[in-house]
Structure formats: C-alpha cells, structure tokens
Amino acid sequence: MLQNIEVISTPNSNYLLIHKNGCSQVKEHFYENFDQVETYDSFPQNNKVNWTVLRDPYDRFISGLTYDILKQFQSLDNLNEIINISSLSFYQKVNLKTRKKGNVSHIIPQWTYLFSQPLDFLVKIKDLNNFLDLHFQKRVNFIESNTPLKQKNIVLDYIEKNSDFKNLIMAYLSPDYYYIQQMESKGVFWTWQTGKIF
C-alpha cells in the first residue's frame, strides 16, 4: 500500500486520498471548483500545501469492512462464514493494477498511507465540511456515505457481540490510534481557528 498512494493536485494544494475518509466529497469539491485536477502516485515536488483527512480508526474499519463485504458478496447474510475471526488477511488483498476502480481493501490502516509522506496538515473527518466550505468558493452538497448506515450497524453489532474478533481488530488498529495521538500532541490537525491554509 505504501507504493499505491494517490495524490490529487489542484492549483493550490496536494491532497492524499485515504479510502473511507470522505474522499468522494473532497474530489467532488475539487471537480466543482477547478478546471485542472491532476492525479499522481506520489507527492509532486512543488510548494503547495500537502494535506489529508483522518477518521476514527474503529469507525473507519466498520465502514470499510461493510463496504468490502457488500462489494464482494452483495449481502451481509452469513457473516460467520464471510468473516474469519482468526485472521484479517482475507481483507488485505490489494489489487495494485486496478486501484482507480476501487479494488483495494478499505480496511488498510491509515498509517500505511501516511508513513513518510510530507504532510503539512491533517483534517479530522468531523471538521471536513467546515474545512471544505472555508477553502472553496463553491459549495457542494454533503455527499452521503457509500456505505449505508443500516448495513454498517449490522456489521458493528456482529463485531460487538464477538469479543475475540473485536480484540483482534483493536490490536490491528492500535498503530492508527497511536499515530493520531502523536499528531494531536504536535498540533498538526486543522481546526476552524487555524483559518485558511491555502
């Protein structure tokens, strides 16, 4: 995954796309506001602000797992058969050649996207609407998640009732929580008090 990142460049910023972190909404803002939007597989060498969006790891995991299951099985029936609680490797398969068609695992931890990337600012997903409204002249209506809430709740309920699986997930997500905690202590997250950054 470290070799499979996607950076979207606009005239004034470079955005690192992280799946299940509001990327559809960000891209919609870009295409509504700019005539020229370019995509790279690494950060371009320029003086633009580099940024991305982060999400609570557990919430993102639930959304990503639900999305991946529905994409492959079109149903949440028989979760016991679909989910192997002894391993997450089933969901780790990444098709590097078809990333742009969405054929990636949507539960790959956020830190794998972020490792060694030259980011100037991080935006929490809860602040994304305010961030986009402040940085763009045109407003785009809020885009509903492509993972339906009802289905997410089914997966969440399943995990909450299977403590072994939840413990495995939380261990898997611990590097993400550590990274976010470290970035919060360094004051790298954008807040409305920060104002415009590009």
Short mmCIF file of N, CA, C and O in Angstrom, two decimals, residues 60-182:
data_model
loop_
_atom_site.label_atom_id
_atom_site.label_comp_id
_atom_site.label_asym_id
_atom_site.label_seq_id
_atom_site.Cartn_x
_atom_site.Cartn_y
_atom_site.Cartn_z
N ARG A 60 -13.91 3.92 10.97
CA ARG A 60 -13.49 3.72 9.58
C ARG A 60 -13.44 2.23 9.24
O ARG A 60 -13.84 1.81 8.15
N PHE A 61 -12.95 1.42 10.18
CA PHE A 61 -12.86 -0.01 9.96
C PHE A 61 -14.23 -0.61 9.69
O PHE A 61 -14.41 -1.40 8.76
N ILE A 62 -15.22 -0.24 10.52
CA ILE A 62 -16.57 -0.76 10.35
C ILE A 62 -17.11 -0.39 8.97
O ILE A 62 -17.68 -1.22 8.26
N SER A 63 -16.93 0.88 8.59
CA SER A 63 -17.40 1.33 7.29
C SER A 63 -16.70 0.60 6.16
O SER A 63 -17.33 0.15 5.19
N GLY A 64 -15.37 0.47 6.27
CA GLY A 64 -14.60 -0.20 5.23
C GLY A 64 -14.91 -1.68 5.11
O GLY A 64 -15.02 -2.22 4.00
N LEU A 65 -15.05 -2.35 6.24
CA LEU A 65 -15.36 -3.78 6.23
C LEU A 65 -16.73 -4.02 5.61
O LEU A 65 -16.90 -4.92 4.79
N THR A 66 -17.70 -3.20 5.99
CA THR A 66 -19.04 -3.33 5.43
C THR A 66 -19.00 -3.12 3.92
O THR A 66 -19.58 -3.90 3.15
N TYR A 67 -18.30 -2.09 3.48
CA TYR A 67 -18.19 -1.79 2.05
C TYR A 67 -17.55 -2.96 1.30
O TYR A 67 -18.04 -3.38 0.24
N ASP A 68 -16.47 -3.49 1.84
CA ASP A 68 -15.77 -4.60 1.17
C ASP A 68 -16.65 -5.85 1.08
O ASP A 68 -16.66 -6.54 0.06
N ILE A 69 -17.37 -6.14 2.17
CA ILE A 69 -18.24 -7.33 2.16
C ILE A 69 -19.35 -7.15 1.12
O ILE A 69 -19.62 -8.05 0.32
N LEU A 70 -19.99 -5.98 1.12
CA LEU A 70 -21.08 -5.75 0.17
C LEU A 70 -20.58 -5.76 -1.27
O LEU A 70 -21.26 -6.23 -2.18
N LYS A 71 -19.37 -5.25 -1.48
CA LYS A 71 -18.81 -5.23 -2.84
C LYS A 71 -18.55 -6.64 -3.34
O LYS A 71 -18.77 -6.95 -4.51
N GLN A 72 -18.08 -7.52 -2.45
CA GLN A 72 -17.74 -8.87 -2.89
C GLN A 72 -18.92 -9.84 -2.83
O GLN A 72 -19.07 -10.68 -3.70
N PHE A 73 -19.78 -9.69 -1.81
CA PHE A 73 -20.83 -10.68 -1.60
C PHE A 73 -22.24 -10.14 -1.86
O PHE A 73 -23.20 -10.91 -1.87
N GLN A 74 -22.37 -8.82 -2.01
CA GLN A 74 -23.66 -8.16 -2.23
C GLN A 74 -24.67 -8.40 -1.11
O GLN A 74 -25.85 -8.11 -1.26
N SER A 75 -24.23 -8.97 0.00
CA SER A 75 -25.15 -9.28 1.10
C SER A 75 -24.36 -9.42 2.40
O SER A 75 -23.18 -9.78 2.38
N LEU A 76 -25.05 -9.14 3.51
CA LEU A 76 -24.43 -9.34 4.82
C LEU A 76 -24.93 -10.61 5.47
O LEU A 76 -24.70 -10.85 6.66
N ASP A 77 -25.65 -11.44 4.71
CA ASP A 77 -26.10 -12.72 5.25
C ASP A 77 -24.89 -13.60 5.53
O ASP A 77 -23.87 -13.53 4.84
N ASN A 78 -25.00 -14.43 6.55
CA ASN A 78 -23.95 -15.40 6.88
C ASN A 78 -22.61 -14.75 7.19
O ASN A 78 -21.57 -15.16 6.68
N LEU A 79 -22.63 -13.74 8.05
CA LEU A 79 -21.37 -13.07 8.41
C LEU A 79 -20.38 -14.04 9.04
O LEU A 79 -19.18 -13.88 8.89
N ASN A 80 -20.89 -15.06 9.74
CA ASN A 80 -19.99 -16.05 10.35
C ASN A 80 -19.14 -16.76 9.29
O ASN A 80 -17.99 -17.10 9.54
N GLU A 81 -19.71 -16.98 8.13
CA GLU A 81 -18.97 -17.65 7.07
C GLU A 81 -18.06 -16.68 6.31
O GLU A 81 -16.99 -17.05 5.85
N ILE A 82 -18.49 -15.43 6.21
CA ILE A 82 -17.72 -14.44 5.46
C ILE A 82 -16.49 -13.98 6.23
O ILE A 82 -15.40 -13.86 5.69
N ILE A 83 -16.68 -13.72 7.52
CA ILE A 83 -15.61 -13.16 8.34
C ILE A 83 -14.87 -14.28 9.06
O ILE A 83 -15.46 -15.06 9.80
N ASN A 84 -13.57 -14.36 8.83
CA ASN A 84 -12.72 -15.31 9.53
C ASN A 84 -12.11 -14.58 10.72
O ASN A 84 -11.21 -13.76 10.56
N ILE A 85 -12.61 -14.85 11.93
CA ILE A 85 -12.18 -14.07 13.08
C ILE A 85 -10.75 -14.38 13.52
O ILE A 85 -10.20 -13.67 14.35
N SER A 86 -10.15 -15.40 12.98
CA SER A 86 -8.78 -15.70 13.38
C SER A 86 -7.75 -14.93 12.55
O SER A 86 -6.59 -14.94 12.85
N SER A 87 -8.22 -14.27 11.48
CA SER A 87 -7.28 -13.56 10.62
C SER A 87 -8.00 -12.46 9.84
O SER A 87 -9.14 -12.63 9.44
N LEU A 88 -7.30 -11.36 9.64
CA LEU A 88 -7.83 -10.30 8.78
C LEU A 88 -7.24 -10.36 7.39
O LEU A 88 -7.49 -9.50 6.57
N SER A 89 -6.46 -11.40 7.10
CA SER A 89 -5.73 -11.45 5.83
C SER A 89 -6.66 -11.48 4.63
O SER A 89 -6.30 -11.02 3.56
N PHE A 90 -7.86 -12.01 4.79
CA PHE A 90 -8.81 -12.06 3.69
C PHE A 90 -9.07 -10.67 3.12
O PHE A 90 -9.25 -10.49 1.93
N TYR A 91 -9.05 -9.68 4.00
CA TYR A 91 -9.37 -8.32 3.59
C TYR A 91 -8.12 -7.51 3.24
O TYR A 91 -8.21 -6.34 2.95
N GLN A 92 -6.97 -8.14 3.26
CA GLN A 92 -5.73 -7.42 3.00
C GLN A 92 -5.30 -7.49 1.54
O GLN A 92 -4.33 -6.89 1.15
N LYS A 93 -6.02 -8.24 0.73
CA LYS A 93 -5.61 -8.41 -0.66
C LYS A 93 -5.84 -7.11 -1.42
O LYS A 93 -6.94 -6.60 -1.48
N VAL A 94 -4.79 -6.61 -2.01
CA VAL A 94 -4.86 -5.33 -2.73
C VAL A 94 -4.51 -5.58 -4.19
O VAL A 94 -3.45 -6.14 -4.49
N ASN A 95 -5.41 -5.21 -5.08
CA ASN A 95 -5.14 -5.34 -6.50
C ASN A 95 -4.50 -4.03 -6.96
O ASN A 95 -5.17 -3.05 -7.23
N LEU A 96 -3.17 -4.01 -7.05
CA LEU A 96 -2.45 -2.78 -7.35
C LEU A 96 -2.75 -2.23 -8.73
O LEU A 96 -2.62 -1.04 -8.97
N LYS A 97 -3.18 -3.06 -9.64
CA LYS A 97 -3.39 -2.59 -11.01
C LYS A 97 -4.73 -1.91 -11.21
O LYS A 97 -4.94 -1.25 -12.22
N THR A 98 -5.65 -2.06 -10.30
CA THR A 98 -7.00 -1.53 -10.52
C THR A 98 -7.46 -0.65 -9.36
O THR A 98 -8.63 -0.58 -9.06
N ARG A 99 -6.53 0.05 -8.71
CA ARG A 99 -6.88 0.92 -7.59
C ARG A 99 -7.95 1.93 -7.97
O ARG A 99 -8.87 2.20 -7.23
N LYS A 100 -7.84 2.50 -9.18
CA LYS A 100 -8.77 3.55 -9.57
C LYS A 100 -10.19 3.04 -9.78
O LYS A 100 -11.12 3.80 -9.86
N LYS A 101 -10.36 1.73 -9.86
CA LYS A 101 -11.70 1.16 -9.93
C LYS A 101 -12.20 0.79 -8.54
O LYS A 101 -13.26 0.20 -8.39
N GLY A 102 -11.44 1.15 -7.51
CA GLY A 102 -11.88 0.89 -6.14
C GLY A 102 -11.55 -0.49 -5.64
O GLY A 102 -12.02 -0.90 -4.58
N ASN A 103 -10.74 -1.24 -6.37
CA ASN A 103 -10.42 -2.60 -5.97
C ASN A 103 -9.24 -2.63 -5.00
O ASN A 103 -8.17 -3.13 -5.30
N VAL A 104 -9.45 -2.04 -3.85
CA VAL A 104 -8.48 -2.08 -2.77
C VAL A 104 -9.22 -2.48 -1.50
O VAL A 104 -10.44 -2.33 -1.41
N SER A 105 -8.48 -2.96 -0.55
CA SER A 105 -9.08 -3.22 0.76
C SER A 105 -9.36 -1.88 1.42
O SER A 105 -8.49 -1.02 1.49
N HIS A 106 -10.56 -1.72 1.93
CA HIS A 106 -10.94 -0.45 2.56
C HIS A 106 -10.72 -0.47 4.06
O HIS A 106 -11.19 0.43 4.76
N ILE A 107 -10.02 -1.48 4.56
CA ILE A 107 -9.66 -1.51 5.98
C ILE A 107 -8.15 -1.44 6.18
O ILE A 107 -7.67 -1.63 7.29
N ILE A 108 -7.42 -1.18 5.12
CA ILE A 108 -5.98 -0.99 5.28
C ILE A 108 -5.78 0.18 6.23
O ILE A 108 -6.38 1.24 6.04
N PRO A 109 -4.97 0.03 7.27
CA PRO A 109 -4.82 1.10 8.26
C PRO A 109 -4.35 2.42 7.65
O PRO A 109 -3.61 2.45 6.67
N GLN A 110 -4.80 3.50 8.26
CA GLN A 110 -4.47 4.84 7.76
C GLN A 110 -2.97 5.11 7.80
O GLN A 110 -2.44 5.79 6.92
N TRP A 111 -2.28 4.58 8.81
CA TRP A 111 -0.86 4.90 8.95
C TRP A 111 -0.06 4.43 7.73
O TRP A 111 0.96 5.02 7.39
N THR A 112 -0.55 3.38 7.04
CA THR A 112 0.18 2.89 5.88
C THR A 112 0.14 3.89 4.73
O THR A 112 1.05 3.93 3.91
N TYR A 113 -0.92 4.68 4.67
CA TYR A 113 -1.00 5.75 3.67
C TYR A 113 -0.07 6.91 4.07
O TYR A 113 0.45 7.62 3.22
N LEU A 114 0.07 7.13 5.36
CA LEU A 114 0.72 8.33 5.89
C LEU A 114 2.22 8.20 6.08
O LEU A 114 2.92 9.20 6.12
N PHE A 115 2.70 6.98 6.18
CA PHE A 115 4.10 6.74 6.53
C PHE A 115 5.03 7.44 5.55
O PHE A 115 4.96 7.25 4.34
N SER A 116 5.90 8.31 6.08
CA SER A 116 6.93 9.03 5.32
C SER A 116 6.36 9.99 4.26
O SER A 116 7.06 10.32 3.30
N GLN A 117 5.12 10.40 4.43
CA GLN A 117 4.55 11.36 3.47
C GLN A 117 4.75 12.79 4.00
O GLN A 117 4.61 13.03 5.20
N PRO A 118 5.04 13.74 3.12
CA PRO A 118 5.34 15.12 3.53
C PRO A 118 4.07 15.95 3.76
O PRO A 118 3.79 16.91 3.04
N LEU A 119 3.29 15.60 4.78
CA LEU A 119 2.03 16.28 5.03
C LEU A 119 2.22 17.51 5.91
O LEU A 119 2.95 17.48 6.89
N ASP A 120 1.54 18.59 5.53
CA ASP A 120 1.58 19.83 6.31
C ASP A 120 0.45 19.90 7.32
O ASP A 120 0.62 20.41 8.42
N PHE A 121 -0.73 19.41 6.92
CA PHE A 121 -1.91 19.46 7.78
C PHE A 121 -2.71 18.18 7.67
O PHE A 121 -2.76 17.54 6.61
N LEU A 122 -3.36 17.82 8.77
CA LEU A 122 -4.31 16.72 8.81
C LEU A 122 -5.67 17.33 9.18
O LEU A 122 -5.74 18.25 9.98
N VAL A 123 -6.73 16.79 8.61
CA VAL A 123 -8.09 17.27 8.90
C VAL A 123 -8.89 16.09 9.44
O VAL A 123 -8.94 15.03 8.81
N LYS A 124 -9.51 16.27 10.61
CA LYS A 124 -10.39 15.22 11.14
C LYS A 124 -11.67 15.23 10.32
O LYS A 124 -12.17 16.28 9.93
N ILE A 125 -12.21 14.04 10.09
CA ILE A 125 -13.39 13.94 9.23
C ILE A 125 -14.56 14.75 9.78
O ILE A 125 -15.36 15.28 9.02
N LYS A 126 -14.64 14.90 11.09
CA LYS A 126 -15.73 15.69 11.68
C LYS A 126 -15.60 17.17 11.32
O LYS A 126 -16.58 17.90 11.36
N ASP A 127 -14.41 17.62 10.95
CA ASP A 127 -14.17 19.01 10.56
C ASP A 127 -14.14 19.21 9.05
O ASP A 127 -13.91 20.32 8.57
N LEU A 128 -14.38 18.14 8.29
CA LEU A 128 -14.19 18.21 6.85
C LEU A 128 -15.14 19.20 6.17
O LEU A 128 -14.71 19.97 5.31
N ASN A 129 -16.42 19.21 6.55
CA ASN A 129 -17.35 20.14 5.91
C ASN A 129 -16.92 21.58 6.12
O ASN A 129 -16.93 22.39 5.18
N ASN A 130 -16.54 21.95 7.34
CA ASN A 130 -16.08 23.32 7.61
C ASN A 130 -14.81 23.63 6.82
O ASN A 130 -14.66 24.73 6.28
N PHE A 131 -13.90 22.67 6.76
CA PHE A 131 -12.65 22.85 6.01
C PHE A 131 -12.94 23.12 4.54
O PHE A 131 -12.39 24.05 3.95
N LEU A 132 -13.79 22.31 3.94
CA LEU A 132 -14.09 22.46 2.52
C LEU A 132 -14.84 23.77 2.25
O LEU A 132 -14.57 24.45 1.26
N ASP A 133 -15.79 24.11 3.12
CA ASP A 133 -16.53 25.36 2.93
C ASP A 133 -15.61 26.57 2.99
O ASP A 133 -15.78 27.53 2.24
N LEU A 134 -14.63 26.54 3.87
CA LEU A 134 -13.72 27.67 4.03
C LEU A 134 -12.74 27.81 2.87
O LEU A 134 -12.38 28.91 2.46
N HIS A 135 -12.33 26.68 2.29
CA HIS A 135 -11.27 26.69 1.29
C HIS A 135 -11.75 26.73 -0.16
O HIS A 135 -10.92 26.82 -1.07
N PHE A 136 -13.04 26.65 -0.37
CA PHE A 136 -13.57 26.65 -1.73
C PHE A 136 -14.71 27.65 -1.85
O PHE A 136 -15.53 27.78 -0.95
N GLN A 137 -14.77 28.34 -3.00
CA GLN A 137 -15.81 29.36 -3.19
C GLN A 137 -17.17 28.73 -3.43
O GLN A 137 -18.18 29.23 -2.96
N LYS A 138 -17.21 27.64 -4.16
CA LYS A 138 -18.48 26.98 -4.43
C LYS A 138 -18.78 25.97 -3.33
O LYS A 138 -17.89 25.34 -2.79
N ARG A 139 -20.04 25.82 -3.03
CA ARG A 139 -20.45 24.82 -2.04
C ARG A 139 -20.95 23.58 -2.78
O ARG A 139 -21.63 23.69 -3.78
N VAL A 140 -20.60 22.43 -2.26
CA VAL A 140 -21.10 21.17 -2.79
C VAL A 140 -21.95 20.55 -1.70
O VAL A 140 -21.55 20.53 -0.53
N ASN A 141 -23.10 20.05 -2.07
CA ASN A 141 -23.97 19.42 -1.07
C ASN A 141 -23.26 18.23 -0.44
O ASN A 141 -22.48 17.54 -1.09
N PHE A 142 -23.57 18.01 0.84
CA PHE A 142 -22.96 16.89 1.56
C PHE A 142 -23.24 15.59 0.84
O PHE A 142 -24.38 15.31 0.44
N ILE A 143 -22.21 14.79 0.63
CA ILE A 143 -22.35 13.52 -0.06
C ILE A 143 -22.55 12.42 0.98
O ILE A 143 -21.74 12.24 1.88
N GLU A 144 -23.64 11.71 0.84
CA GLU A 144 -23.90 10.61 1.76
C GLU A 144 -22.85 9.52 1.58
O GLU A 144 -22.33 9.31 0.48
N SER A 145 -22.56 8.84 2.67
CA SER A 145 -21.59 7.75 2.62
C SER A 145 -22.05 6.68 1.65
O SER A 145 -23.25 6.41 1.53
N ASN A 146 -21.10 6.08 0.93
CA ASN A 146 -21.47 4.99 0.03
C ASN A 146 -21.55 3.66 0.78
O ASN A 146 -21.68 2.61 0.18
N THR A 147 -21.46 3.71 2.11
CA THR A 147 -21.71 2.54 2.95
C THR A 147 -22.96 2.82 3.77
O THR A 147 -22.92 3.64 4.69
N PRO A 148 -24.09 2.20 3.43
CA PRO A 148 -25.35 2.51 4.11
C PRO A 148 -25.28 2.27 5.62
O PRO A 148 -24.70 1.28 6.08
N LEU A 149 -25.88 3.20 6.38
CA LEU A 149 -25.84 3.13 7.84
C LEU A 149 -26.45 1.85 8.38
O LEU A 149 -25.93 1.25 9.32
N LYS A 150 -27.55 1.41 7.79
CA LYS A 150 -28.21 0.19 8.27
C LYS A 150 -27.26 -1.00 8.20
O LYS A 150 -27.15 -1.79 9.13
N GLN A 151 -26.56 -1.13 7.08
CA GLN A 151 -25.63 -2.25 6.91
C GLN A 151 -24.42 -2.11 7.84
O GLN A 151 -23.93 -3.10 8.38
N LYS A 152 -23.94 -0.86 8.01
CA LYS A 152 -22.84 -0.65 8.95
C LYS A 152 -23.23 -1.10 10.35
O LYS A 152 -22.43 -1.71 11.06
N ASN A 153 -24.46 -0.82 10.75
CA ASN A 153 -24.92 -1.20 12.09
C ASN A 153 -25.00 -2.70 12.25
O ASN A 153 -24.78 -3.22 13.35
N ILE A 154 -25.32 -3.41 11.19
CA ILE A 154 -25.36 -4.88 11.24
C ILE A 154 -23.95 -5.42 11.51
O ILE A 154 -23.75 -6.29 12.37
N VAL A 155 -22.96 -4.90 10.78
CA VAL A 155 -21.57 -5.35 10.98
C VAL A 155 -21.07 -4.94 12.36
O VAL A 155 -20.41 -5.72 13.05
N LEU A 156 -21.37 -3.70 12.77
CA LEU A 156 -20.96 -3.23 14.09
C LEU A 156 -21.53 -4.13 15.18
O LEU A 156 -20.82 -4.54 16.11
N ASP A 157 -22.80 -4.47 15.08
CA ASP A 157 -23.44 -5.33 16.08
C ASP A 157 -22.78 -6.71 16.11
O ASP A 157 -22.54 -7.27 17.18
N TYR A 158 -22.45 -7.24 14.93
CA TYR A 158 -21.79 -8.53 14.85
C TYR A 158 -20.45 -8.50 15.58
O TYR A 158 -20.12 -9.40 16.37
N ILE A 159 -19.67 -7.45 15.33
CA ILE A 159 -18.34 -7.34 15.94
C ILE A 159 -18.45 -7.14 17.45
O ILE A 159 -17.72 -7.77 18.22
N GLU A 160 -19.37 -6.28 17.87
CA GLU A 160 -19.54 -6.02 19.30
C GLU A 160 -19.94 -7.27 20.06
O GLU A 160 -19.64 -7.41 21.24
N LYS A 161 -20.61 -8.20 19.41
CA LYS A 161 -21.03 -9.45 20.05
C LYS A 161 -19.96 -10.53 19.99
O LYS A 161 -20.15 -11.61 20.55
N ASN A 162 -18.87 -10.28 19.27
CA ASN A 162 -17.78 -11.25 19.14
C ASN A 162 -16.50 -10.63 19.69
O ASN A 162 -15.70 -10.04 18.96
N SER A 163 -16.32 -10.76 21.00
CA SER A 163 -15.23 -10.05 21.68
C SER A 163 -13.85 -10.45 21.14
O SER A 163 -12.95 -9.62 21.07
N ASP A 164 -13.67 -11.72 20.77
CA ASP A 164 -12.37 -12.13 20.22
C ASP A 164 -12.05 -11.37 18.95
O ASP A 164 -10.91 -10.92 18.74
N PHE A 165 -13.05 -11.24 18.09
CA PHE A 165 -12.86 -10.52 16.84
C PHE A 165 -12.60 -9.04 17.10
O PHE A 165 -11.72 -8.43 16.51
N LYS A 166 -13.37 -8.45 18.03
CA LYS A 166 -13.16 -7.04 18.33
C LYS A 166 -11.77 -6.80 18.91
O LYS A 166 -11.11 -5.81 18.57
N ASN A 167 -11.31 -7.69 19.79
CA ASN A 167 -9.96 -7.54 20.36
C ASN A 167 -8.89 -7.59 19.27
O ASN A 167 -7.90 -6.85 19.30
N LEU A 168 -9.09 -8.48 18.30
CA LEU A 168 -8.16 -8.59 17.18
C LEU A 168 -8.17 -7.31 16.36
O LEU A 168 -7.11 -6.79 15.97
N ILE A 169 -9.34 -6.77 16.12
CA ILE A 169 -9.47 -5.52 15.36
C ILE A 169 -8.77 -4.38 16.08
O ILE A 169 -8.02 -3.60 15.48
N MET A 170 -9.00 -4.26 17.39
CA MET A 170 -8.41 -3.15 18.14
C MET A 170 -6.89 -3.25 18.18
O MET A 170 -6.19 -2.23 18.12
N ALA A 171 -6.36 -4.47 18.24
CA ALA A 171 -4.91 -4.65 18.17
C ALA A 171 -4.40 -4.23 16.78
O ALA A 171 -3.37 -3.57 16.66
N TYR A 172 -5.14 -4.60 15.75
CA TYR A 172 -4.81 -4.25 14.37
C TYR A 172 -4.81 -2.73 14.17
O TYR A 172 -3.99 -2.18 13.44
N LEU A 173 -5.73 -2.05 14.86
CA LEU A 173 -5.88 -0.60 14.71
C LEU A 173 -5.00 0.21 15.67
O LEU A 173 -4.95 1.44 15.54
N SER A 174 -4.34 -0.43 16.59
CA SER A 174 -3.58 0.32 17.61
C SER A 174 -2.51 1.24 17.00
O SER A 174 -2.32 2.35 17.50
N PRO A 175 -1.81 0.86 15.92
CA PRO A 175 -0.86 1.83 15.33
C PRO A 175 -1.55 3.10 14.81
O PRO A 175 -1.00 4.19 14.89
N ASP A 176 -2.76 2.94 14.27
CA ASP A 176 -3.51 4.11 13.81
C ASP A 176 -3.83 5.03 14.97
O ASP A 176 -3.65 6.25 14.87
N TYR A 177 -4.30 4.47 16.08
CA TYR A 177 -4.62 5.29 17.25
C TYR A 177 -3.37 5.98 17.79
O TYR A 177 -3.41 7.14 18.19
N TYR A 178 -2.26 5.26 17.79
CA TYR A 178 -1.01 5.84 18.27
C TYR A 178 -0.60 7.01 17.38
O TYR A 178 -0.21 8.08 17.87
N TYR A 179 -0.66 6.82 16.06
CA TYR A 179 -0.28 7.88 15.12
C TYR A 179 -1.14 9.12 15.34
O TYR A 179 -0.63 10.24 15.41
N ILE A 180 -2.45 8.93 15.44
CA ILE A 180 -3.36 10.07 15.61
C ILE A 180 -3.07 10.80 16.92
O ILE A 180 -3.04 12.03 16.96
N GLN A 181 -2.82 10.04 17.97
CA GLN A 181 -2.49 10.65 19.27
C GLN A 181 -1.21 11.48 19.15
O GLN A 181 -1.13 12.60 19.68
N GLN A 182 -0.21 10.96 18.47
CA GLN A 182 1.05 11.69 18.31
C GLN A 182 0.84 12.97 17.50
O GLN A 182 1.40 14.02 17.84
#
